[in-house]
XYZ file of C-alpha atoms in Angstrom:
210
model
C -14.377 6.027 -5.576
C -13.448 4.937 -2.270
C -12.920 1.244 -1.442
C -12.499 1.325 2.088
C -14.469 -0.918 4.267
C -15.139 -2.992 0.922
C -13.098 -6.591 0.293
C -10.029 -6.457 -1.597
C -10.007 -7.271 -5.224
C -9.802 -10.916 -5.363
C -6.900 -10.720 -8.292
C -3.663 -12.726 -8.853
C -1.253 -10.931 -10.284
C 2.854 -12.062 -11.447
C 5.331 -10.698 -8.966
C 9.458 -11.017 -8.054
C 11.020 -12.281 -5.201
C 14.080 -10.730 -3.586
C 15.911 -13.590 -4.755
C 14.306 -13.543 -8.366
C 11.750 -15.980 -7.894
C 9.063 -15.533 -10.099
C 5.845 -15.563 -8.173
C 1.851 -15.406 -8.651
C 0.363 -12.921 -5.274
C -3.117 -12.826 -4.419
C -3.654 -10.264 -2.007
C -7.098 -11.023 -0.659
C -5.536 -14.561 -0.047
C -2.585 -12.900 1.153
C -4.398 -11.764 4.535
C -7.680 -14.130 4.562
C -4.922 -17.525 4.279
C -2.761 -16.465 6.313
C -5.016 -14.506 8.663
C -2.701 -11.591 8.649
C -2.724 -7.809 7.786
C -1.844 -6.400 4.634
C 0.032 -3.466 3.274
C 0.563 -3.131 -0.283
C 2.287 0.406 -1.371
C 1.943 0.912 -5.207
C 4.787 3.270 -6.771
C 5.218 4.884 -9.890
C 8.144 3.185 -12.159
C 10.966 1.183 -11.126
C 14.383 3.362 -11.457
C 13.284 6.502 -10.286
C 13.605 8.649 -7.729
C 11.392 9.367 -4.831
C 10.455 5.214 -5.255
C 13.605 3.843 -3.997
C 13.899 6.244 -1.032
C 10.098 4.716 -0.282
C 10.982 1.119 -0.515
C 14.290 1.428 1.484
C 11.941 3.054 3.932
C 9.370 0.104 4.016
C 12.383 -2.079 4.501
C 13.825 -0.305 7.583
C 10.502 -0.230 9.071
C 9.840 -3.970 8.080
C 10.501 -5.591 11.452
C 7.575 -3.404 13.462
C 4.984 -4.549 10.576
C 6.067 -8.107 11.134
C 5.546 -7.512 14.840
C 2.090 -6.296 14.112
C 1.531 -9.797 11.827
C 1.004 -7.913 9.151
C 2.838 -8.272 5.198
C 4.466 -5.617 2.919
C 4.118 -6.066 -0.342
C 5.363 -3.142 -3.040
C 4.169 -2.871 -6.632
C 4.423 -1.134 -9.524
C 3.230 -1.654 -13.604
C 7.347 -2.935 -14.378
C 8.129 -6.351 -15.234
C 9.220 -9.116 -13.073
C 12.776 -8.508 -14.942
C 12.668 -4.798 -14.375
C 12.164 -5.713 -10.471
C 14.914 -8.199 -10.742
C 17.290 -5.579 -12.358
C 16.795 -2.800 -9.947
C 16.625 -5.427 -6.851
C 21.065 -5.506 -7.853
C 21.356 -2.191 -8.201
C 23.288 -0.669 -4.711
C 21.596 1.629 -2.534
C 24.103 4.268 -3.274
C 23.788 3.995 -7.076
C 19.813 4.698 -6.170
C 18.982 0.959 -6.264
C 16.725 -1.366 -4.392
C 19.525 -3.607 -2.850
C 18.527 -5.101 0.281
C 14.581 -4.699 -0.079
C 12.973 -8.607 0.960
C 9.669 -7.878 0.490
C 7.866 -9.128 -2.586
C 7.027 -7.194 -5.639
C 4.031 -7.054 -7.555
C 4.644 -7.004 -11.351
C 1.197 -5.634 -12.800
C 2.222 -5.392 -16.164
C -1.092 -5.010 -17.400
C -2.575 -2.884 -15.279
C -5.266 -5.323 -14.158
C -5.707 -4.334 -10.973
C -4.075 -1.145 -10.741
C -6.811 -0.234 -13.185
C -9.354 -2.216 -10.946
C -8.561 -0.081 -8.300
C -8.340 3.180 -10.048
C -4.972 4.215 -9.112
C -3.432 4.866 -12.804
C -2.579 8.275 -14.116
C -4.360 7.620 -17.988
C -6.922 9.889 -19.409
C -8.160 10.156 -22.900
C -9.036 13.195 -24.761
C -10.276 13.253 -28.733
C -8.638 14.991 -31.347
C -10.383 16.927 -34.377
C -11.066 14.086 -36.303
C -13.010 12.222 -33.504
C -10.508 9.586 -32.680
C -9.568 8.736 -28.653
C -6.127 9.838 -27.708
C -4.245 8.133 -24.971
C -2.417 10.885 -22.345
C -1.354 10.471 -18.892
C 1.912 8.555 -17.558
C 0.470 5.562 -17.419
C 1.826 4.230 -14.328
C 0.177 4.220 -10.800
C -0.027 6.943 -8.089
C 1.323 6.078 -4.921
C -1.266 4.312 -3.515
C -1.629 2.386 -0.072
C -4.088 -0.138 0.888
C -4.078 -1.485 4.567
C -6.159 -4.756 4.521
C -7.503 -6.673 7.591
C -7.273 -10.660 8.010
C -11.060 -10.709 6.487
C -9.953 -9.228 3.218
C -11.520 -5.720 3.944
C -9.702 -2.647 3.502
C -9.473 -0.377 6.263
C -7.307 2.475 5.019
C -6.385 3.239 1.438
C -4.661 6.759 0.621
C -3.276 8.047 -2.459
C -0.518 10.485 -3.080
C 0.340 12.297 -6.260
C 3.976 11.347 -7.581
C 6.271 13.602 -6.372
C 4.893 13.207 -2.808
C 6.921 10.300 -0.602
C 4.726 8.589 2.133
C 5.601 8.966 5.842
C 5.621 5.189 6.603
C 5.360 5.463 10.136
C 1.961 7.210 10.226
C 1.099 3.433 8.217
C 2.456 1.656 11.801
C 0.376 3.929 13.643
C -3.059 3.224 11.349
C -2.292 -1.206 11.960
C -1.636 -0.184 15.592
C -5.139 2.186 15.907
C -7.117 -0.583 13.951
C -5.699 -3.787 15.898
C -7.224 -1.516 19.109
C -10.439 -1.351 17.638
C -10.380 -5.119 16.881
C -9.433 -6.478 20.370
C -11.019 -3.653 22.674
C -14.230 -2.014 20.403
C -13.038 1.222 21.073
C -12.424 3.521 18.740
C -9.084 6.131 18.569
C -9.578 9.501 18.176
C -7.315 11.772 16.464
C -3.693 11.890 16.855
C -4.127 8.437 19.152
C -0.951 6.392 19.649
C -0.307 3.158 20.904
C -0.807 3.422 25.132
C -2.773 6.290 24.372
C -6.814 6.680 25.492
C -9.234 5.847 23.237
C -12.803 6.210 23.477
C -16.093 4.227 23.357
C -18.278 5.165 20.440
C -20.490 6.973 22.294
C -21.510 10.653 23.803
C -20.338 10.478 27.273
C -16.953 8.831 26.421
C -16.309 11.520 24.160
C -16.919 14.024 26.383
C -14.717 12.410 28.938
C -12.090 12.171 26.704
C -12.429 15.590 25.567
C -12.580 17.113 29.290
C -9.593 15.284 29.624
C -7.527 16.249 26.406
């Protein structure tokens, strides 16, 4: 089920600092405190393999999001100590070195579960009883949320699929244009681009013209 356009789950949950700070993160409080955007990326499992080459990716691209006042936050079901451990592991040793950004420790699944994000399913065997299968640990979700707590863009990849983390710049940039000028951006729009006014005649214009 789809949460966009719906307020964040207002959830505290344990996360890790870069410098191994235990920490408690809100993320509705996150953007409605601090009146900034939002983007939390959930990955599958600490000390992996696609993961790291996402979070080093976040990282690079973390200056643009803080131009566009807006937070990264990663997360995963792992422990705070798990984060810790793989936050000194080198980049070339397929560590997390270098990554400032906080991490979300949601050990038990409380809101990964609240969102619906975690591969678990349960079947029953002959004699009636549940069985557990699945991974049990998350997809690789993305949430963008707005400085009202809303969620305007959530996507969800399957595991061995890596994000493209600029299209995520692009989405902040599209929305922030709808906030300040009403319009609204059709497809493929990029910042300087046209956009469009939600009605017929503006979409014909813009269509005569593209």
């Amino acid at each position: 089920m789809s949460l966009v356009g719906k307020k964040f789950p207002n959830v505290t949950v344990d996360a890790m600092s870069e410098m191994g700070d235990d920490l408690r993160i809100n993320i509705f409080e996150e953007a409605t405190a601090s009146q900034q955007k939002v983007l939390l990326f959930w990955y599958p499992k600490d000390f992996t393999f696609v993961c790291p080459t996402e979070l080093h990716a976040f990282q690079e691209a973390l200056p643009e999001f803080e131009k566009r006042n807006t937070k990264v936050i990663g997360a995963s079901c792992d422990t705070n100590e798990v984060h810790f451990a793989w936050l000194n592991v080198s980049k070339d040793n397929g560590g997390i070195e270098g990554v400032t950004y906080p991490l979300l420790a949601d050990t038990h699944r409380q809101l990964a579960n609240i969102l619906g994000i975690v591969d678990q399913d349960f079947e029953y065997n002959e004699e009636g009883e549940e069985v557990f299968t699945g991974s049990n640990v998350t997809y690789r979700a993305t949430y963008l949320i707005d400085e009202t707590g809303k969620i305007f863009h959530e996507s969800v990849n399957d595991m061995p699929l890596g994000r493209n983390v600029k299209e995520y710049i692009r989405l902040i940039d599209a929305y922030t244009h709808v906030q300040k000028h009403g319009e609204v951006c059709p497809a493929n729009w990029e910042e300087g681009k046209d956009a469009m006014k939600a009605d017929r005649t503006s979409t014909a214009e813009y269509l005569a013209k593209n």
